[in-house]
PDB file of C-alpha atoms in Angstrom:
ATOM      1  CA  LYS A  24      20.092  21.308 -83.966  1.00 81.00           C
ATOM      2  CA  ASP A  25      19.584  19.436 -80.740  1.00 86.00           C
ATOM      3  CA  VAL A  26      15.969  18.274 -80.534  1.00 90.00           C
ATOM      4  CA  ALA A  27      15.366  16.372 -77.320  1.00 92.00           C
ATOM      5  CA  GLY A  28      13.381  16.516 -74.121  1.00 92.00           C
ATOM      6  CA  THR A  29      11.558  14.629 -71.394  1.00 94.00           C
ATOM      7  CA  LEU A  30       7.849  13.831 -71.418  1.00 94.00           C
ATOM      8  CA  GLU A  31       6.357  13.078 -68.000  1.00 95.00           C
ATOM      9  CA  GLY A  32       2.863  12.025 -67.027  1.00 94.00           C
ATOM     10  CA  TYR A  33       0.715   9.178 -65.750  1.00 94.00           C
ATOM     11  CA  LEU A  34       0.914   5.749 -67.387  1.00 93.00           C
ATOM     12  CA  HIS A  35      -2.160   5.518 -69.613  1.00 91.00           C
ATOM     13  CA  PRO A  36      -3.593   2.412 -71.317  1.00 86.00           C
ATOM     14  CA  GLU A  37      -4.047   4.259 -74.628  1.00 86.00           C
ATOM     15  CA  GLU A  38      -1.855   7.342 -74.745  1.00 87.00           C
ATOM     16  CA  SER A  39       1.304   5.698 -73.365  1.00 92.00           C
ATOM     17  CA  ALA A  40       1.291   2.665 -75.677  1.00 90.00           C
ATOM     18  CA  HIS A  41       3.366   4.254 -78.460  1.00 92.00           C
ATOM     19  CA  LEU A  42       6.027   5.392 -75.999  1.00 94.00           C
ATOM     20  CA  PHE A  43       6.358   1.921 -74.518  1.00 93.00           C
ATOM     21  CA  ILE A  44       6.395   0.195 -77.926  1.00 93.00           C
ATOM     22  CA  ASN A  45       9.046   2.566 -79.252  1.00 94.00           C
ATOM     23  CA  ALA A  46      11.208   2.164 -76.156  1.00 95.00           C
ATOM     24  CA  MET A  47      11.222  -1.609 -76.702  1.00 94.00           C
ATOM     25  CA  GLY A  48      12.462  -1.090 -80.277  1.00 93.00           C
ATOM     26  CA  GLY A  49      10.688  -4.102 -81.747  1.00 91.00           C
ATOM     27  CA  PRO A  50       7.486  -5.237 -83.414  1.00 91.00           C
ATOM     28  CA  ALA A  51       4.119  -5.111 -81.676  1.00 90.00           C
ATOM     29  CA  SER A  52       0.707  -6.545 -82.420  1.00 90.00           C
ATOM     30  CA  THR A  53      -2.678  -5.449 -81.145  1.00 87.00           C
ATOM     31  CA  ALA A  54      -5.726  -7.648 -80.665  1.00 89.00           C
ATOM     32  CA  ALA A  55      -9.165  -6.993 -79.257  1.00 87.00           C
ATOM     33  CA  GLY A  56      -9.514  -7.949 -75.622  1.00 83.00           C
ATOM     34  CA  SER A  57     -12.607  -7.722 -73.461  1.00 80.00           C
ATOM     35  CA  THR A  58     -15.313  -5.217 -74.308  1.00 78.00           C
ATOM     36  CA  GLY A  59     -13.787  -1.841 -75.150  1.00 75.00           C
ATOM     37  CA  SER A  60     -10.187  -2.921 -74.576  1.00 79.00           C
ATOM     38  CA  PHE A  61      -7.145  -4.066 -76.537  1.00 82.00           C
ATOM     39  CA  VAL A  62      -4.140  -6.230 -75.763  1.00 87.00           C
ATOM     40  CA  HIS A  63      -0.710  -5.086 -76.985  1.00 87.00           C
ATOM     41  CA  SER A  64       1.947  -7.779 -77.427  1.00 90.00           C
ATOM     42  CA  ILE A  65       5.333  -6.031 -77.550  1.00 91.00           C
ATOM     43  CA  THR A  66       8.607  -7.693 -78.497  1.00 91.00           C
ATOM     44  CA  ALA A  67      12.042  -6.289 -77.752  1.00 92.00           C
ATOM     45  CA  GLY A  68      14.067  -5.381 -80.837  1.00 91.00           C
ATOM     46  CA  ASN A  69      16.769  -3.161 -82.257  1.00 89.00           C
ATOM     47  CA  TYR A  70      14.674  -0.625 -84.201  1.00 89.00           C
ATOM     48  CA  ASP A  71      14.956  -2.715 -87.345  1.00 84.00           C
ATOM     49  CA  SER A  72      12.597  -2.653 -90.326  1.00 74.00           C
ATOM     50  CA  ALA A  73      10.181  -5.014 -88.599  1.00 79.00           C
ATOM     51  CA  ALA A  74       9.484  -2.524 -85.815  1.00 81.00           C
ATOM     52  CA  THR A  75       5.910  -1.246 -85.958  1.00 85.00           C
ATOM     53  CA  CYS A  76       6.879   1.958 -84.175  1.00 88.00           C
ATOM     54  CA  ALA A  77      10.474   2.571 -85.236  1.00 89.00           C
ATOM     55  CA  SER A  78      10.165   6.338 -84.765  1.00 91.00           C
ATOM     56  CA  LEU A  79       7.803   8.929 -83.299  1.00 92.00           C
ATOM     57  CA  SER A  80       6.566  12.296 -84.538  1.00 91.00           C
ATOM     58  CA  PHE A  81       5.339  15.011 -82.162  1.00 90.00           C
ATOM     59  CA  ASN A  82       3.441  18.177 -82.980  1.00 87.00           C
ATOM     60  CA  VAL A  83       3.889  20.930 -80.403  1.00 86.00           C
ATOM     61  CA  ARG A  84       2.063  24.254 -80.640  1.00 81.00           C
ATOM     62  CA  LYS A  85       3.812  27.166 -78.979  1.00 80.00           C
ATOM     63  CA  GLY A  86       1.537  30.125 -78.378  1.00 76.00           C
ATOM     64  CA  GLY A  87      -2.055  30.785 -79.376  1.00 73.00           C
ATOM     65  CA  ASP A  88      -1.475  30.933 -83.143  1.00 72.00           C
ATOM     66  CA  ALA A  89      -2.097  27.636 -84.949  1.00 67.00           C
ATOM     67  CA  GLY A  90       0.766  28.514 -87.289  1.00 70.00           C
ATOM     68  CA  HIS A  91       3.261  28.374 -84.433  1.00 80.00           C
ATOM     69  CA  THR A  92       3.467  24.593 -84.467  1.00 85.00           C
ATOM     70  CA  TRP A  93       6.667  22.612 -84.508  1.00 88.00           C
ATOM     71  CA  ARG A  94       6.884  19.048 -85.738  1.00 90.00           C
ATOM     72  CA  TYR A  95       9.573  16.916 -84.123  1.00 92.00           C
ATOM     73  CA  SER A  96      10.296  13.973 -86.423  1.00 92.00           C
ATOM     74  CA  GLY A  97      12.355  10.794 -86.333  1.00 91.00           C
ATOM     75  CA  GLY A  98      12.034  10.459 -82.567  1.00 93.00           C
ATOM     76  CA  ARG A  99      13.107   7.561 -80.435  1.00 94.00           C
ATOM     77  CA  VAL A 100      12.761   6.956 -76.717  1.00 96.00           C
ATOM     78  CA  ASN A 101      16.241   6.867 -75.254  1.00 96.00           C
ATOM     79  CA  GLN A 102      15.180   6.086 -71.693  1.00 97.00           C
ATOM     80  CA  LEU A 103      11.785   5.102 -70.328  1.00 97.00           C
ATOM     81  CA  ARG A 104      10.917   4.959 -66.640  1.00 98.00           C
ATOM     82  CA  ILE A 105       7.732   3.531 -65.127  1.00 96.00           C
ATOM     83  CA  SER A 106       7.276   3.891 -61.381  1.00 95.00           C
ATOM     84  CA  ALA A 107       4.525   3.503 -58.845  1.00 92.00           C
ATOM     85  CA  GLU A 108       3.900   3.403 -55.140  1.00 90.00           C
ATOM     86  CA  VAL A 109       0.861   2.570 -53.084  1.00 87.00           C
ATOM     87  CA  GLY A 110      -1.843   5.223 -53.168  1.00 84.00           C
ATOM     88  CA  GLU A 111      -0.612   7.080 -56.265  1.00 87.00           C
ATOM     89  CA  PRO A 112      -1.132   6.754 -60.035  1.00 89.00           C
ATOM     90  CA  VAL A 113       1.551   4.926 -61.999  1.00 93.00           C
ATOM     91  CA  LYS A 114       4.000   7.458 -63.467  1.00 95.00           C
ATOM     92  CA  ILE A 115       5.856   7.367 -66.783  1.00 96.00           C
ATOM     93  CA  SER A 116       8.833   9.431 -67.892  1.00 97.00           C
ATOM     94  CA  ALA A 117      10.282   9.250 -71.408  1.00 97.00           C
ATOM     95  CA  ASP A 118      13.524  10.878 -72.545  1.00 97.00           C
ATOM     96  CA  VAL A 119      12.962  11.357 -76.289  1.00 96.00           C
ATOM     97  CA  VAL A 120      15.502  12.349 -78.954  1.00 94.00           C
ATOM     98  CA  PHE A 121      14.505  13.497 -82.461  1.00 94.00           C
ATOM     99  CA  THR A 122      16.458  13.831 -85.684  1.00 91.00           C
ATOM    100  CA  ASP A 123      14.956  17.150 -86.814  1.00 90.00           C
ATOM    101  CA  SER A 124      12.268  19.791 -86.248  1.00 89.00           C
ATOM    102  CA  THR A 125      10.313  21.889 -88.742  1.00 89.00           C
ATOM    103  CA  GLN A 126       7.647  24.561 -88.445  1.00 87.00           C
ATOM    104  CA  VAL A 127       4.231  23.541 -89.781  1.00 85.00           C
ATOM    105  CA  SER A 128       0.753  25.065 -89.850  1.00 80.00           C
ATOM    106  CA  ASP A 129      -1.249  22.093 -88.612  1.00 76.00           C
ATOM    107  CA  ASN A 130      -4.165  23.012 -86.367  1.00 73.00           C
ATOM    108  CA  ILE A 131      -3.592  20.654 -83.457  1.00 74.00           C
ATOM    109  CA  ALA A 132      -6.794  21.701 -81.680  1.00 73.00           C
ATOM    110  CA  ALA A 133      -8.884  20.473 -84.614  1.00 76.00           C
ATOM    111  CA  ILE A 134      -7.360  16.985 -84.698  1.00 76.00           C
ATOM    112  CA  LEU A 135      -6.655  16.476 -80.997  1.00 77.00           C
ATOM    113  CA  SER A 136      -8.419  13.512 -79.400  1.00 80.00           C
ATOM    114  CA  ILE A 137      -8.182  12.991 -75.658  1.00 82.00           C
ATOM    115  CA  SER A 138      -9.009   9.592 -74.232  1.00 84.00           C
ATOM    116  CA  THR A 139     -11.762   9.234 -71.631  1.00 86.00           C
ATOM    117  CA  ALA A 140     -10.021   6.262 -69.983  1.00 85.00           C
ATOM    118  CA  ASN A 141      -8.380   6.724 -66.611  1.00 87.00           C
ATOM    119  CA  PRO A 142      -4.626   6.230 -66.134  1.00 89.00           C
ATOM    120  CA  PHE A 143      -3.303   3.177 -64.328  1.00 87.00           C
ATOM    121  CA  THR A 144      -3.229   3.251 -60.531  1.00 83.00           C
ATOM    122  CA  PHE A 145      -1.530   0.981 -58.024  1.00 76.00           C
ATOM    123  CA  GLN A 146      -4.660  -1.157 -57.677  1.00 77.00           C
ATOM    124  CA  GLN A 147      -5.099  -4.851 -58.431  1.00 76.00           C
ATOM    125  CA  GLY A 148      -1.485  -5.042 -59.561  1.00 81.00           C
ATOM    126  CA  TYR A 149       0.673  -7.966 -58.498  1.00 85.00           C
ATOM    127  CA  PHE A 150       4.375  -8.662 -58.146  1.00 89.00           C
ATOM    128  CA  ARG A 151       4.864 -12.283 -59.150  1.00 90.00           C
ATOM    129  CA  TYR A 152       8.140 -14.044 -58.393  1.00 87.00           C
ATOM    130  CA  GLY A 153       9.524 -17.323 -59.716  1.00 87.00           C
ATOM    131  CA  ALA A 154      12.747 -19.237 -60.204  1.00 87.00           C
ATOM    132  CA  SER A 155      12.207 -18.962 -63.983  1.00 89.00           C
ATOM    133  CA  GLU A 156      10.264 -16.732 -66.381  1.00 88.00           C
ATOM    134  CA  THR A 157       7.603 -19.395 -66.856  1.00 90.00           C
ATOM    135  CA  ALA A 158       7.240 -19.882 -63.111  1.00 90.00           C
ATOM    136  CA  ALA A 159       6.793 -16.154 -62.511  1.00 89.00           C
ATOM    137  CA  TYR A 160       4.305 -15.794 -65.365  1.00 87.00           C
ATOM    138  CA  THR A 161       2.105 -18.641 -64.122  1.00 88.00           C
ATOM    139  CA  THR A 162       2.176 -17.725 -60.436  1.00 85.00           C
ATOM    140  CA  ALA A 163      -1.326 -17.348 -59.023  1.00 85.00           C
ATOM    141  CA  ALA A 164      -2.314 -13.945 -57.647  1.00 78.00           C
ATOM    142  CA  ALA A 165      -2.913 -15.510 -54.246  1.00 74.00           C
ATOM    143  CA  ASN A 166       0.760 -16.499 -54.033  1.00 77.00           C
ATOM    144  CA  THR A 167       2.300 -13.188 -55.038  1.00 85.00           C
ATOM    145  CA  GLU A 168       4.528 -11.090 -52.814  1.00 84.00           C
ATOM    146  CA  ARG A 169       3.670  -7.678 -51.429  1.00 86.00           C
ATOM    147  CA  ILE A 170       5.691  -4.667 -52.531  1.00 88.00           C
ATOM    148  CA  SER A 171       5.080  -1.001 -51.728  1.00 89.00           C
ATOM    149  CA  SER A 172       6.748   0.542 -54.796  1.00 92.00           C
ATOM    150  CA  PHE A 173       8.665  -0.262 -57.964  1.00 94.00           C
ATOM    151  CA  GLU A 174      10.671   1.445 -60.694  1.00 96.00           C
ATOM    152  CA  LEU A 175      11.291  -0.072 -64.133  1.00 96.00           C
ATOM    153  CA  THR A 176      13.867   1.606 -66.395  1.00 97.00           C
ATOM    154  CA  ILE A 177      14.619   0.817 -70.056  1.00 97.00           C
ATOM    155  CA  ASN A 178      17.744   2.572 -71.336  1.00 97.00           C
ATOM    156  CA  ASN A 179      18.517   2.187 -75.059  1.00 95.00           C
ATOM    157  CA  ASN A 180      21.792   4.153 -74.856  1.00 94.00           C
ATOM    158  CA  LEU A 181      21.127   5.811 -78.220  1.00 93.00           C
ATOM    159  CA  VAL A 182      24.030   7.422 -80.051  1.00 92.00           C
ATOM    160  CA  THR A 183      23.107  11.133 -79.860  1.00 89.00           C
ATOM    161  CA  ASP A 184      26.503  12.868 -79.949  1.00 87.00           C
ATOM    162  CA  LYS A 185      28.462  14.033 -83.021  1.00 84.00           C
ATOM    163  CA  ASP A 186      28.537  10.476 -84.391  1.00 84.00           C
ATOM    164  CA  ALA A 187      24.792  10.779 -85.068  1.00 85.00           C
ATOM    165  CA  TYR A 188      25.385  13.686 -87.475  1.00 84.00           C
ATOM    166  CA  GLU A 189      26.959  13.638 -90.916  1.00 81.00           C
ATOM    167  CA  LEU A 190      29.398  16.009 -92.600  1.00 83.00           C
ATOM    168  CA  GLY A 191      27.708  19.195 -93.805  1.00 85.00           C
ATOM    169  CA  SER A 192      24.446  18.624 -91.918  1.00 84.00           C
ATOM    170  CA  GLN A 193      23.086  20.446 -88.872  1.00 85.00           C
ATOM    171  CA  VAL A 194      20.622  17.700 -87.956  1.00 86.00           C
ATOM    172  CA  ARG A 195      20.966  14.153 -86.773  1.00 86.00           C
ATOM    173  CA  ARG A 196      20.560  11.624 -89.558  1.00 82.00           C
ATOM    174  CA  VAL A 197      20.279   8.481 -87.487  1.00 82.00           C
ATOM    175  CA  LEU A 198      19.811   7.506 -83.839  1.00 88.00           C
ATOM    176  CA  PRO A 199      21.365   4.049 -83.575  1.00 88.00           C
ATOM    177  CA  PRO A 200      20.832   2.135 -80.334  1.00 88.00           C
ATOM    178  CA  THR A 201      23.615   0.375 -78.511  1.00 90.00           C
ATOM    179  CA  ARG A 202      23.340  -2.220 -75.776  1.00 93.00           C
ATOM    180  CA  ARG A 203      19.964  -1.900 -74.032  1.00 95.00           C
ATOM    181  CA  GLU A 204      19.985  -1.860 -70.242  1.00 96.00           C
ATOM    182  CA  VAL A 205      16.958  -2.792 -68.163  1.00 94.00           C
ATOM    183  CA  SER A 206      16.879  -2.189 -64.420  1.00 95.00           C
ATOM    184  CA  PHE A 207      14.142  -2.954 -61.931  1.00 93.00           C
ATOM    185  CA  LYS A 208      13.864  -1.805 -58.326  1.00 93.00           C
ATOM    186  CA  ILE A 209      11.286  -2.676 -55.715  1.00 91.00           C
ATOM    187  CA  LYS A 210      10.610  -1.682 -52.130  1.00 92.00           C
ATOM    188  CA  GLN A 211       9.593  -4.634 -50.028  1.00 87.00           C
ATOM    189  CA  ARG A 212       9.127  -5.259 -46.336  1.00 82.00           C
ATOM    190  CA  PHE A 213      10.657  -8.502 -45.110  1.00 81.00           C
ATOM    191  CA  ASP A 214       7.765 -10.133 -43.225  1.00 80.00           C
ATOM    192  CA  THR A 215       9.375 -13.560 -43.550  1.00 81.00           C
ATOM    193  CA  THR A 216      12.911 -14.854 -44.004  1.00 88.00           C
ATOM    194  CA  THR A 217      12.144 -16.196 -47.502  1.00 84.00           C
ATOM    195  CA  ALA A 218      12.662 -12.929 -49.395  1.00 83.00           C
ATOM    196  CA  TYR A 219      15.466 -11.881 -47.058  1.00 86.00           C
ATOM    197  CA  ALA A 220      17.347 -15.122 -47.729  1.00 90.00           C
ATOM    198  CA  ARG A 221      17.131 -14.490 -51.469  1.00 86.00           C
ATOM    199  CA  PHE A 222      18.600 -11.029 -50.890  1.00 85.00           C
ATOM    200  CA  THR A 223      21.525 -12.174 -48.754  1.00 92.00           C
ATOM    201  CA  GLN A 224      22.294 -15.129 -51.049  1.00 93.00           C
ATOM    202  CA  ALA A 225      21.992 -13.089 -54.290  1.00 90.00           C
ATOM    203  CA  THR A 226      19.549 -15.601 -55.743  1.00 89.00           C
ATOM    204  CA  ALA A 227      18.834 -15.153 -59.458  1.00 88.00           C
ATOM    205  CA  SER A 228      15.145 -15.143 -60.331  1.00 87.00           C
ATOM    206  CA  ALA A 229      12.442 -13.830 -62.647  1.00 90.00           C
ATOM    207  CA  VAL A 230       9.648 -11.411 -61.810  1.00 89.00           C
ATOM    208  CA  ASP A 231       6.413 -10.443 -63.494  1.00 89.00           C
ATOM    209  CA  LEU A 232       4.439  -7.210 -63.046  1.00 88.00           C
ATOM    210  CA  TYR A 233       0.813  -8.211 -63.499  1.00 84.00           C
TER     211      TYR A 233
END
C-alpha cells in the first residue's frame, strides 16, 4: 500500500492548526487569547513521545454511500508550504504520508463541523527583520519592511521508501523523519540600498512573520 497525497487550501486559524503542529513534529500548547480566540505555541521536535500531534488520521468518503469511507491512519506531514501575496488569501499545501488505510462505516456528514471563521489574508501582516531572533521578534510594526509575497517551506524528509516497511507486511510501519529543512523566500522591492546591501553582502539575519 502507498497511502499519500497533497492537501491544498487556504491557511485557516482553526482547521490548519493540526497540519502545522504535525509538520513541526513537536509539542504544542493552547491557551485562550482574546475573546473567541486561542493562541497556539508550537515547538519544533522529532515526532517523539512528547509530541501532542505525532500523527494524523483522515476520514475520506468516496461516493454518496456513508459506508464508502476510508480512514487514513498514522499520517505525518512530509512537506508543508505556506505562501501568500498581496491581494490574495494565504495558501497552505501539505504533502501527507500515512502508514495504512482501512474501510470504515463512519457517517462523516453527521460529525462534520465547519468553522465559521475566515481564512487568513495578506492583511495586517508584517515582515520583521533583525540581526538576531530577539531583535526581529521585538521589532515594532512601524519599522518593518515591505514585501509583496513570501513562501515558507518545512520539509521533514520522512523515510517513505522500502525502509519504512517491514518483512512480510504490505503497509508502512513507521515514518521516521530525517534532517528537517526549512526554506523561506520573499519578494521585495529595493526602495533603499539597505536591503540591497544585505543581499550583495550575504548578511545573516533573522526574520519574523507577524
